């Protein structure tokens, strides 16, 4: 296989530390597989070239302590250091894409953040723990499968490489609500989003009474897979214990008291609204469920029974879920900002001292007007989307920095027709997520979003001015429905404005 080093390494020549990089001219599949087997057994990364590294991980390796003393899976700490060096020395935004090549890949976002040579706020890890149950579910191949289309940790650095800000955000493509909520495969081994099981496993007697919670098998959204517990091959996994940790994380980022009750009410309402899915629901059942859901959402029952049909209720259920996740992320980001403002940072997790690692214990004073750069760590679980992004970033000379280099006369090797064809197919398969103009998939996605926005507007005008649901639908006063926009990032804008590492 042809390595992309000849086309990409020109960006990082001056910021690259000496490193054994694999030859980029030709590499046979057998040689690559043998090399990957070797690095897997040793828990080490494999450098394809200066900006691309391969690591072999499964859910099993994520629970094993690696050679560097970390858990969570194998990551390339050297690539992270090089990305950090490049960002601060070149004053150029960087993006490290954590892609996936198979369905059993664990999330490497937390392990990779901990390997960076900077001091990362402890609240950032807490926030990831609080957000995780909303974005992950159990599948037969992965006990913690990501159901989002991109989750980014954005680290704001000054030109000394010191952390001045941090935040989390979802991509504008949002969450795969179908796989985790509305259309979970009706097969044993699958579960809906973890948050629903955590709610039922950890609810107090008061919460059970107030929310009228039942056993998991009583809910249509959960019972169709007949899977209510974590996989048996994880003997230490327990929903009740995980739910306690989840609630502790929520409390640490400020979601407690009335805020927690509001959040749990929405989660319970979504779970109950699943009883209205399908066209054969009894009229009395529909009326009773909608009345109960309306009470939890502080909404008029007629909005659900008279102003929304079956498909609209399903769309509303998914939309409210995404809006709730955006709200949790916003609260998490506020907690991270407060920790940074108060000067509380974790020590650099790289095992280096401050002088060698660039990590600091408190934010540098007087940086408000200083030049800064962003280093974005992007968790991208979609196999096909990650492939499309990588191929397009490396081989497409018609867009982005590749086009600029071509116009500036920077020489590059000719790309073979088979690679171009593979890249084109991968990009077309993910046209909507890549926001390709004039593509059928992009237009269809825009139509779906328009219908969703219209529905939310219809429901939003029926909410009380001080209701929690109204704050979810209208997160910014006076700016209408912002779902998929407010607090989100565009994948293509991110890639187009950053030096990309894989």
PDB file of C-alpha atoms in Angstrom, residues 294 296-304 455-474:
ATOM      1  CA  UNK A 294     -46.961  16.006  29.159  1.00  0.00           C
ATOM      2  CA  UNK A 296     -43.183  15.437  33.020  1.00  0.00           C
ATOM      3  CA  UNK A 297     -42.406  17.943  30.262  1.00  0.00           C
ATOM      4  CA  UNK A 298     -44.729  20.638  31.646  1.00  0.00           C
ATOM      5  CA  UNK A 299     -46.667  20.603  28.379  1.00  0.00           C
ATOM      6  CA  UNK A 300     -50.325  20.534  27.366  1.00  0.00           C
ATOM      7  CA  UNK A 301     -51.432  16.962  26.597  1.00  0.00           C
ATOM      8  CA  UNK A 302     -53.205  18.127  23.426  1.00  0.00           C
ATOM      9  CA  UNK A 303     -49.853  19.085  21.905  1.00  0.00           C
ATOM     10  CA  UNK A 304     -48.870  15.410  21.866  1.00  0.00           C
ATOM     11  CA  UNK A 455     -41.898  20.553  14.680  1.00  0.00           C
ATOM     12  CA  UNK A 456     -39.829  21.996  17.522  1.00  0.00           C
ATOM     13  CA  UNK A 457     -41.132  25.471  16.729  1.00  0.00           C
ATOM     14  CA  UNK A 458     -44.690  24.121  16.858  1.00  0.00           C
ATOM     15  CA  UNK A 459     -44.085  22.518  20.243  1.00  0.00           C
ATOM     16  CA  UNK A 460     -41.939  25.352  21.557  1.00  0.00           C
ATOM     17  CA  UNK A 461     -44.659  27.985  21.278  1.00  0.00           C
ATOM     18  CA  UNK A 462     -46.858  25.816  23.515  1.00  0.00           C
ATOM     19  CA  UNK A 463     -44.333  25.704  26.374  1.00  0.00           C
ATOM     20  CA  UNK A 464     -44.382  27.932  29.436  1.00  0.00           C
ATOM     21  CA  UNK A 465     -41.841  30.746  29.536  1.00  0.00           C
ATOM     22  CA  UNK A 466     -39.994  29.269  32.526  1.00  0.00           C
ATOM     23  CA  UNK A 467     -40.249  25.573  31.619  1.00  0.00           C
ATOM     24  CA  UNK A 468     -37.176  23.377  31.275  1.00  0.00           C
ATOM     25  CA  UNK A 469     -38.361  22.063  27.904  1.00  0.00           C
ATOM     26  CA  UNK A 470     -38.459  25.610  26.567  1.00  0.00           C
ATOM     27  CA  UNK A 471     -34.838  26.142  27.636  1.00  0.00           C
ATOM     28  CA  UNK A 472     -33.875  22.971  25.771  1.00  0.00           C
ATOM     29  CA  UNK A 473     -35.652  24.027  22.580  1.00  0.00           C
ATOM     30  CA  UNK A 474     -34.487  27.652  22.772  1.00  0.00           C
TER      31      UNK A 474
END
